[in-house]
Amino acid sequence: MKQEKMFTAIGPGYYEVKDRLFDQYVSPAYDESTGLPSGELEKGFAALARQDGTMSRMNLRSRLFAYLLDNTRIDVDPEDWFADHFDRCGDILRKHREGWRKELGEGALADDAQLLARGFRTGSFNAELDLGHISPGWRFLLQEGVPGILHILREKQQQPCDDTARDFYDSAIRMYTAVLGLIGRLEAQARRMQAAHPESADRMEKLAACLHTLQEGAPQTFYEALQLSYLMHQCIEFEGEYIRSMGSFELNFGRFYEADLAAGRITEEDAKELIRFFWLKFFSNTRGSGNGKNFYFGGLTDDETDNVGPLTYLAMDVFYELNLTDPKLSIKINHKTPQRFFEMIAKCLRDGRTNMVIVNDDETLEAIRKRGIPKEDSFDYLLIGCYEPAIEGKEVACNMCVKYNLSKPVELALFGGQDPLTGEKIGIDTGDSESFASFDEFYCAYERQMEKQLRDVQGAINQYEERWADINPEPLISSTFASCLEKGRDISQRGPVYNNTGSMGGGLANAADSLMTIKKLVFDEKRYTMAELKAMLRANFEGYEREHLYILNRVSKWGNNQEDVDAIAKRVAQSYTGFVNGVPNGRGGRYNASMFTLDHCFSLGHRTGALPDGRLAHHYIAKGIGTMTGMDKAGVTAQIQSVSKLDFTDIPNGSVLDIYLHPSAVDGEKGIHTLINLIRTYFNRGGYGLQFNILNADDLRKAQQHPEEYATLQVRVCGWNVYFVTLNEEQQNHFIETTMQLV
Amino acid sequence: MSVHDGPGIRTTLFLKGCPLRCLWCHNPENLRTEPSLSYTEKLCVGCGACAAVCPHGVHGFENGIHRLHHSACANCGACIAECLTGALKLYGRTATAEETAQLLLEDTDFYRQSGGGVTFSGGEPLLQSAFLREVMRLLKAHDVHIAVDTCGAVPWSAFEDVLPYADLFLYDIKHPDPEMHKKGTGAGNERILENLRRLHESGAPVEIRTPVIPGYNDAEETLLQIAAILKPYGNITCWRLLPYHSMAKGKYQALGMDYPMPETEMPDNTRMRALQQKLAAVCPIVKLSSDETN
């Protein structure tokens, strides 16, 4: 059968237009004839917003959304394969929502807001109602399309239901109707472009036809599925949430691709070209700095098979070829992972495409089931944000509500509940640490301080969660959850099947190493008294240089496969997960623990005094679940052995171990197998998530001095990659310090 | 973690003492049998604690600059205990076979997964063949793959000690010509070639390694002569070409030793690959360091 190239035959290719399209969101111009100027739009918005109090907030939100979408200016780029440009009016909906959050924080939830502010001020925790760690039910959306969801909503609206459900259906219908209207307007614009740009007529014809189909029903082709998913991404983010997972590339799009291929509607090269244009959208949004969007690849669909299929291999080729920081990938590796796929992943890592997290699928499934999710649902987890599992289309896991500093209770136990930097009394009275007779007594104080802080923050978050519907009702994303449609409840009203909350424990290394110092030097060896140690900390080790060196270099540090400190780290993890897992949240669900720090290692660290592990005041704390920067003296295998001593089934909200390797350790053909074997060994030992930086410090120093020559050098920050040259100096130095001892 | 000394992920143990003195040696800390004191200037904070405890006057401070008299060092380790920054290090210590094996078994999970194991290197590990044999016996009880990285310039009896336990020999052939061999390493290659022949007789798998030293052995005809030497031996699994590098310079300085190698360019990947491809025509098993053996 002769295959006609649908998408690569006519018009400019990706490499001809990528530089121009890269700027598509920087200062977008919209067609003036398509809507109101932003000033007028804002006035209309403000007039509508004044109706707050006369109707439910959900109702009002839907009206605001529909008003904007109906009247905002749009445009279609004649050289782009996808249409999604509309004037977002400076994300006015999101700003408006923040007003509602503030209003609650200054009114009914003032005490809770103050508690959260104090937590931030003292480097104890960064915590807030997490509206941004959500993923739509992608497969449901792609199966129904916008008209399909609208149809279900209308059917439900006709059936008897309570007022809350009626309000939900009315609001959602209003919003989906607006989305349909937007698609229609984009189609018309594509038609205008078709007429105005004869050289792009073919492309615009196909785009218009695609947009037309999406108004009639569900997507039928690979192209239509990509178009719908990106446009809905834009609309949902406009509604007010950040989407933190784009779902499974294979499960979302594979069936469309294979059907197109079988029917001769597309060639492999066509599909690659579409993926290039599609992914450029994501890259243009972050432009090499900041957190991006992830797709996941691989993963068991049931106990017998992995979902990797032809589209996965095709997409991985494009991913390697583009070498962009966005999108980022989440890779599920399990006992059925095809070797060819694993080798493609390792090749990406080896060659600097490190913007991916590798997750132990088998272990994650166990952790998810342990927190009560039935087996049949467990396979559908996607990785929210960086590493945090949530069941697609069934769970809103608010994975990043609480970001807790595990070393803060060390300070509080030492200083009788007082935060040493601010002088604020924020902890409870656990006695005078100088009178403690044993390390266990100290640990008990540490644990009690931790428990109190966590109970406080959980209490405040629960209050916020109960008022979520007053802050951010969101019928658009909610209607991609079948259970929300069924119950007539928004995700802020417990609509999803699972309504959980994530609580991240950060800086495990600092907590464990600090406790190790206290155990060894104060209690076991009696080298220093507790009073002397406290004096060193108060002085930020100034005048105690020798003691500081002794602490840094003569006490075991987490992550080097040393029994003594590893046992303490394990104990800290058990204490923390014990105070988190299973605790009821404010939405009828439970808290789930994660262990990593992300870039909160800076904000928490800046507000933390000198610690007994030798870390100086205001310095960042450890970023992942592994060693403190510069303390991995025994190499990567020792770090893997240490960290895999933790029980990751008790850390269901995820974790990550940062692996730093010198490029020479993984060069050549053998490097691919070395990477696979490192990953496999960690996973065989029960480890959870891994991410890699394969760098040498010399290159980073050169990049600092000559950024222009290293413009495309990627580094993995947390659950995302950025170009090294876009980081600030502190962050750049963090990478240099971390890679310095690699050989 | 070591990945360039045999198959899979490995741990390499360096044993001290070497019969050769190769100009390009990149492990000068292992040339002597006795421990070697090393001083890394950039880690020194000038606290003087070393000078205070040293009974032999090795450490002195002149105008705040730390000066070492390496020749006076008796390897007592007193300064090492006091040096908290790690600027002072002592390479080498005495260990029992049991504790050595224990240490080497720590990464067993990685060996199993990757088909890796333990490599004994140096220095010349076969100078301590009786000790080696005992460590190897203990490792073999745990089914660990064992490679011995040797220069070959030792009595055949040393090979006999380890033959029952070694799964692979990493065997250096540095030059085909005895005189040139002596020039570069301080000794001729007769014994080395004879031991290679006997290894062949024993049937033990051998991977040949040749450091490619510009101006010394990198001429095509020199390498072709090595290929000719290897040709009759069916026990050779692979011939690996390793590019010369000068990264050990810092170690020489830290040990108070002169760098014996004249200024020499370092062959880059392109040059190495070109050499490898040329030689592959006559010797299909020739590889570069990060190539898989098959």
Coordinates of N, CA and C in Angstrom, one line a residue, chain A residues 18 47 55 141 174 207 272 316 339 441 570:
Chain A
K18 N 11.2 26.2 14.0 CA 11.3 26.0 15.4 C 11.8 27.3 16.2
A47 N -16.7 43.6 36.3 CA -18.1 43.8 36.6 C -18.8 42.5 37.0
M55 N -24.3 34.5 44.0 CA -24.4 33.1 43.5 C -23.2 32.3 44.1
L141 N -10.9 11.9 28.9 CA -11.1 13.1 28.1 C -10.9 12.7 26.6
R174 N -21.6 25.3 31.2 CA -21.2 26.6 30.8 C -19.7 26.6 30.3
L207 N -5.6 21.5 9.7 CA -5.8 22.0 11.1 C -7.3 22.3 11.3
K272 N 6.4 11.5 13.7 CA 7.6 12.2 14.4 C 7.5 13.7 14.2
M316 N 10.5 8.2 21.7 CA 11.8 8.2 22.3 C 12.9 8.6 21.3
Q339 N 14.0 -4.7 27.1 CA 15.4 -4.3 27.1 C 15.7 -3.2 26.1
E441 N 17.0 9.7 74.8 CA 16.3 10.8 75.4 C 16.3 12.0 74.4
K570 N 17.1 5.7 59.0 CA 16.0 4.8 58.9 C 14.9 5.1 60.0

